[in-house]
PDB file of C-alpha atoms in Angstrom:
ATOM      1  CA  UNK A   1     247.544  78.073  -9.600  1.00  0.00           C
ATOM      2  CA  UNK A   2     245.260  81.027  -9.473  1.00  0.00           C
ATOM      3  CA  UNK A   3     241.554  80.296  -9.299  1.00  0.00           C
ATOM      4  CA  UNK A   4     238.852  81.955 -11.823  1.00  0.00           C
ATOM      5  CA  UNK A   5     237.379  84.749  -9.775  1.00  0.00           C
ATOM      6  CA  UNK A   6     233.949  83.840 -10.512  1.00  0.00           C
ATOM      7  CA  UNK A   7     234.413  79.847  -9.362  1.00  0.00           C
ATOM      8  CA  UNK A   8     233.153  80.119  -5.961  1.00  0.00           C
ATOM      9  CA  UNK A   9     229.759  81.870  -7.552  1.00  0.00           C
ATOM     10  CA  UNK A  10     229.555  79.306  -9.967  1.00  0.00           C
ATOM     11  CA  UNK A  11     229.979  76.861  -7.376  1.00  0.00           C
ATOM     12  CA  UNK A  12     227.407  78.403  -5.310  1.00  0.00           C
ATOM     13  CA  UNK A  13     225.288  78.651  -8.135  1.00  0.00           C
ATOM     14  CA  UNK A  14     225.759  74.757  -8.465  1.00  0.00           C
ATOM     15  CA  UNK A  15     225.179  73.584  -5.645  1.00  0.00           C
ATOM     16  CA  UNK A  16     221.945  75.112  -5.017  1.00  0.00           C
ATOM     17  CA  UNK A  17     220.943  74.395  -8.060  1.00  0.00           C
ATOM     18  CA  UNK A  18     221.467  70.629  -7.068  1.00  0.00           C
ATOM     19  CA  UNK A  19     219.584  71.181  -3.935  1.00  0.00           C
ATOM     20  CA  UNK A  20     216.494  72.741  -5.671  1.00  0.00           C
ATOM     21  CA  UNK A  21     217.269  69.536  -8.050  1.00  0.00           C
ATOM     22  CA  UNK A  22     216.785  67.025  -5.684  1.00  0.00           C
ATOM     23  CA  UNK A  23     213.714  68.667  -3.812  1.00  0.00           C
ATOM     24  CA  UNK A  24     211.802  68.996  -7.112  1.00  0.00           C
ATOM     25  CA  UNK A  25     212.747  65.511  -8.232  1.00  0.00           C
ATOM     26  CA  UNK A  26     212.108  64.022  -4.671  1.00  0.00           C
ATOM     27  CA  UNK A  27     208.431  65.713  -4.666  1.00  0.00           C
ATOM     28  CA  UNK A  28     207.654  64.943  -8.082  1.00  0.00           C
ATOM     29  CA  UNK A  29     208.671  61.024  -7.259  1.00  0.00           C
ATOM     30  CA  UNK A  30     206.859  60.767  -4.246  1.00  0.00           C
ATOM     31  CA  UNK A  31     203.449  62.372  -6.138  1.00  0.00           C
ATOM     32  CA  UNK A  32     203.860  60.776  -9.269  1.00  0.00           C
ATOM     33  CA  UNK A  33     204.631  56.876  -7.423  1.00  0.00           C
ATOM     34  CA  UNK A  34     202.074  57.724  -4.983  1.00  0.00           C
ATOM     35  CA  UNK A  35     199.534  58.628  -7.891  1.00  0.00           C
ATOM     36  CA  UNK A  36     198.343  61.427  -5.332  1.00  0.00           C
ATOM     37  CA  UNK A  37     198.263  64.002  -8.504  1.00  0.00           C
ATOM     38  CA  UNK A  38     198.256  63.285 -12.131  1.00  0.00           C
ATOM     39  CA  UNK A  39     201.813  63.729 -13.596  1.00  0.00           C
ATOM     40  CA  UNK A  40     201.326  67.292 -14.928  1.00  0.00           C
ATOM     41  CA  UNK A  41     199.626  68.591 -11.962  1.00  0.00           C
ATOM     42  CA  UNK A  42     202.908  67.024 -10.066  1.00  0.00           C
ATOM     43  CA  UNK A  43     205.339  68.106 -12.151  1.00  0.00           C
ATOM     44  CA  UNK A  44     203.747  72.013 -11.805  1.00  0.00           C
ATOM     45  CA  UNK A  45     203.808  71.002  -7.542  1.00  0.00           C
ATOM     46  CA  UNK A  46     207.141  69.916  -7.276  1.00  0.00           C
ATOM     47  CA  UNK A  47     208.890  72.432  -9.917  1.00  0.00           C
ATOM     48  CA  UNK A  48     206.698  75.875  -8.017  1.00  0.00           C
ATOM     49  CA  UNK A  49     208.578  73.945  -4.495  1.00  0.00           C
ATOM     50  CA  UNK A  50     211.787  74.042  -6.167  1.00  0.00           C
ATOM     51  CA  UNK A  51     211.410  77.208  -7.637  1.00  0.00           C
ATOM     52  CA  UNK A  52     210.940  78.883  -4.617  1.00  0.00           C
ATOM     53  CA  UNK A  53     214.100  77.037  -2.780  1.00  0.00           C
ATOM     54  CA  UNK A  54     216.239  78.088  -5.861  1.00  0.00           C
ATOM     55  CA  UNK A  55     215.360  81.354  -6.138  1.00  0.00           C
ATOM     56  CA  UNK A  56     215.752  82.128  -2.517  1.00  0.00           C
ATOM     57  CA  UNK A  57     219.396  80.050  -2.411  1.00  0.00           C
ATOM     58  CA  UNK A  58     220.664  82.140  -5.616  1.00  0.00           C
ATOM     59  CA  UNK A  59     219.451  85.175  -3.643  1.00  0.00           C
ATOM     60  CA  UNK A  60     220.809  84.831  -0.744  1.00  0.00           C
ATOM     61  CA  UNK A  61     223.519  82.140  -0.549  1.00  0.00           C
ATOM     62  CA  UNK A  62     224.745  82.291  -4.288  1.00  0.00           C
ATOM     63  CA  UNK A  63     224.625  86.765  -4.689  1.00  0.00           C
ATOM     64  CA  UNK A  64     224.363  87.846  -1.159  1.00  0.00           C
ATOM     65  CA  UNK A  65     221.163  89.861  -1.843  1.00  0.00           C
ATOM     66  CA  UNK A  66     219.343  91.392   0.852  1.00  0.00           C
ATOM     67  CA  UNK A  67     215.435  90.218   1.165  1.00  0.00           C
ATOM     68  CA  UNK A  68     213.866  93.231   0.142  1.00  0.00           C
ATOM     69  CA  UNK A  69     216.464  94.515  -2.525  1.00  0.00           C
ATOM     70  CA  UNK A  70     214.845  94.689  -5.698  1.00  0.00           C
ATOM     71  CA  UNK A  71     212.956  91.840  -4.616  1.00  0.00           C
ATOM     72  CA  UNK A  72     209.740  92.303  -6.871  1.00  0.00           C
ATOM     73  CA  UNK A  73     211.538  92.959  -9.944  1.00  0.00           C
ATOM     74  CA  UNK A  74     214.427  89.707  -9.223  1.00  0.00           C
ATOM     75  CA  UNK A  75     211.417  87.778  -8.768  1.00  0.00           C
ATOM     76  CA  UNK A  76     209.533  88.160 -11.812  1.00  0.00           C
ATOM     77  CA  UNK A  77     213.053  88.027 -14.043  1.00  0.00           C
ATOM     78  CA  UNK A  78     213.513  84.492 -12.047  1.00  0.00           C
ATOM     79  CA  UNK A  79     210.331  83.347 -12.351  1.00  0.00           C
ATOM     80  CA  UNK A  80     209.560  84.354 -15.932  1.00  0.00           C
ATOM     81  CA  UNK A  81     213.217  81.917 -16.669  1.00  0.00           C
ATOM     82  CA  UNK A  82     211.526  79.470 -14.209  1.00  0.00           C
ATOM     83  CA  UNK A  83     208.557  79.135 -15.986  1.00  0.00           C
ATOM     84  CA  UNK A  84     209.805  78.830 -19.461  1.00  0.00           C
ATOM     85  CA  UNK A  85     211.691  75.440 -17.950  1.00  0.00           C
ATOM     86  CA  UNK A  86     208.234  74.603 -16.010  1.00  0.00           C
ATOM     87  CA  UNK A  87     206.398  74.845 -19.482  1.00  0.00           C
ATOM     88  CA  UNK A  88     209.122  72.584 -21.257  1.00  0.00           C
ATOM     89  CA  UNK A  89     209.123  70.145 -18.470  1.00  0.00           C
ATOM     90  CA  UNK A  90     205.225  69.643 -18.235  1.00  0.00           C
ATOM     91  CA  UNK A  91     204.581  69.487 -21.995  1.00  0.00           C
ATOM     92  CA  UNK A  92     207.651  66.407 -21.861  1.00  0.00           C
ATOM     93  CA  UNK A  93     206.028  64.821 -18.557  1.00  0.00           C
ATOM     94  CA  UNK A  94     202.880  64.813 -19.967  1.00  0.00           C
ATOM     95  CA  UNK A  95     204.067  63.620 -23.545  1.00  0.00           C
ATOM     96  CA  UNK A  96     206.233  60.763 -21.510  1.00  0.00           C
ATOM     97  CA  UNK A  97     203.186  60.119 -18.929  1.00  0.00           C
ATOM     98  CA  UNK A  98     200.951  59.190 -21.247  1.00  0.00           C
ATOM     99  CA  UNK A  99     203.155  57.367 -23.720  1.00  0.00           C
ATOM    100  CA  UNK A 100     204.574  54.614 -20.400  1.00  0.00           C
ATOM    101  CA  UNK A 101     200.407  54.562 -18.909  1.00  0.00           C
ATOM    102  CA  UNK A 102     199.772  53.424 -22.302  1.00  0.00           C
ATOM    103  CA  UNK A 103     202.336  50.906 -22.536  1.00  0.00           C
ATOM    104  CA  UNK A 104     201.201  49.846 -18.977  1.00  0.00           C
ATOM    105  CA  UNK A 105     205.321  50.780 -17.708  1.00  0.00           C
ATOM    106  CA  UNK A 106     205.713  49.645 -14.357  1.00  0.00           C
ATOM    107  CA  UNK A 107     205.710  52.715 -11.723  1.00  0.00           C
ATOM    108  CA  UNK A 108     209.321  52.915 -10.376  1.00  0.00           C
ATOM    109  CA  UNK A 109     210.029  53.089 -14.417  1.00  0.00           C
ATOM    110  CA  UNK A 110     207.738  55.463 -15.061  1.00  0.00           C
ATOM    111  CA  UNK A 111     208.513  57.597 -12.330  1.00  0.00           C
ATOM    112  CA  UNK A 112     212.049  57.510 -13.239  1.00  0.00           C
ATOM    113  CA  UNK A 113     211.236  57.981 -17.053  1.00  0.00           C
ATOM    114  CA  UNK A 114     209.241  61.674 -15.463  1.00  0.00           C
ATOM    115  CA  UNK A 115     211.963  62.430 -13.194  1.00  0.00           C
ATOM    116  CA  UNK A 116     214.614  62.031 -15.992  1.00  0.00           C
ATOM    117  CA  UNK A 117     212.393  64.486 -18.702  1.00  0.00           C
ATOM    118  CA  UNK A 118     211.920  67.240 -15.521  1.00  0.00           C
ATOM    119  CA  UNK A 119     215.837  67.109 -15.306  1.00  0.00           C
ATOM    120  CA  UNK A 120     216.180  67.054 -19.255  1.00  0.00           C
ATOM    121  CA  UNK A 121     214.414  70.323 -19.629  1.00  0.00           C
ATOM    122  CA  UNK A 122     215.571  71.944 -16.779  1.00  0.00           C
ATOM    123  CA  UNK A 123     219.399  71.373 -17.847  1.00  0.00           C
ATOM    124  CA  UNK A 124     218.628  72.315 -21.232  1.00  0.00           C
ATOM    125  CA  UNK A 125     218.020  75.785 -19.407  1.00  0.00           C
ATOM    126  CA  UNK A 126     220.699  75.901 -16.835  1.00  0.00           C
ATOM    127  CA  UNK A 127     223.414  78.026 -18.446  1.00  0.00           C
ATOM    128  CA  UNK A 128     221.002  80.881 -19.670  1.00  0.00           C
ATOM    129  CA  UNK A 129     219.974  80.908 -16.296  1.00  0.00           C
ATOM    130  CA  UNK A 130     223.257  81.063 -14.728  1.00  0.00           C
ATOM    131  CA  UNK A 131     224.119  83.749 -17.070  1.00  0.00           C
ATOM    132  CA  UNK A 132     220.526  85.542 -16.264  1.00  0.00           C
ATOM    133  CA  UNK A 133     220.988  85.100 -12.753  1.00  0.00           C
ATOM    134  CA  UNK A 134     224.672  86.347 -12.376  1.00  0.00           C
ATOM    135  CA  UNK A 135     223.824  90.100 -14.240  1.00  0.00           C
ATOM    136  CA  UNK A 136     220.520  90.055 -12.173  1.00  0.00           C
ATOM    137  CA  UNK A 137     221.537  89.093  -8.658  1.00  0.00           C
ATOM    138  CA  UNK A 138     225.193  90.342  -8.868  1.00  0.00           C
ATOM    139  CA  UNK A 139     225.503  93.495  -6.378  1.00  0.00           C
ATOM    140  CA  UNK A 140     227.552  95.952  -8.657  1.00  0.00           C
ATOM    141  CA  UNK A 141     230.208  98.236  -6.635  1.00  0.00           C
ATOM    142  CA  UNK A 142     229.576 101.879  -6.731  1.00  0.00           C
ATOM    143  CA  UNK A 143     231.700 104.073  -8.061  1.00  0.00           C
ATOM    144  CA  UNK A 144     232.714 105.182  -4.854  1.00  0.00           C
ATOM    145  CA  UNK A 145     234.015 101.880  -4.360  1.00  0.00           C
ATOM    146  CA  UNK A 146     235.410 101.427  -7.587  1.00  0.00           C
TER     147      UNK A 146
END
């Protein structure tokens, strides 16, 4: 059976994807249970932390990209896709927030209920990412390779 050539990027891409998951939704559990910040202001915390793991992991890990090549222009591409899934995921927190405080929803459920809307918008945007991602990072062979 011969494998897609593109699998073990997609894989890549997956997996750090799941690790920038799990380090948003961690931080945004621990501030939103804690009730250190008010949901929005957590939900902008924890997805700038896992922002800046994913876009380093897809970098790096998932493209091979050296640090400094094309660095400023990656990270404004990145972090203009970035934002438009921080800006869906804080309107929905803070639409969801304020709909369970007002039904007085116990914390682990309401914390859940804002974990589960930062995921929601976030996956909504993961394959026009991918896609985004894969033409920006990708290092193209030069013709002298070709």
């Amino acid at each position: 059976m011969r494998w897609w050539p593109g699998f073990p990027t997609l894989f890549r891409f997956g997996v750090a994807s799941g690790i920038s998951t799990v380090v948003t939704l961690t931080t945004l559990g621990v501030l939103v249970a804690t009730r250190v910040l008010d949901e929005t202001v957590a939900n902008v915390g924890a997805t700038l932390l896992g922002t800046a793991v994913a876009y380093e992991l897809n970098r790096r890990w998932v493209w091979g990209r050296e640090p400094r090549e094309r660095a400023v222009r990656d990270l404004m591409i990145f972090l203009g896709l970035s934002m438009a899934g921080l800006v869906l995921s804080t309107v929905g927190v803070y639409l969801v927030g304020h709909f369970a405080l007002g039904r007085h929803t116990p914390t682990i459920a309401r914390t859940l209920a804002l974990q589960a809307t930062n995921l929601s918008a976030f996956a909504a945007l993961t394959g026009l990412k991918f896609m985004v991602s894969e033409s920006m990072f990708r290092t193209h062979p030069t013709s002298a390779e070709v």
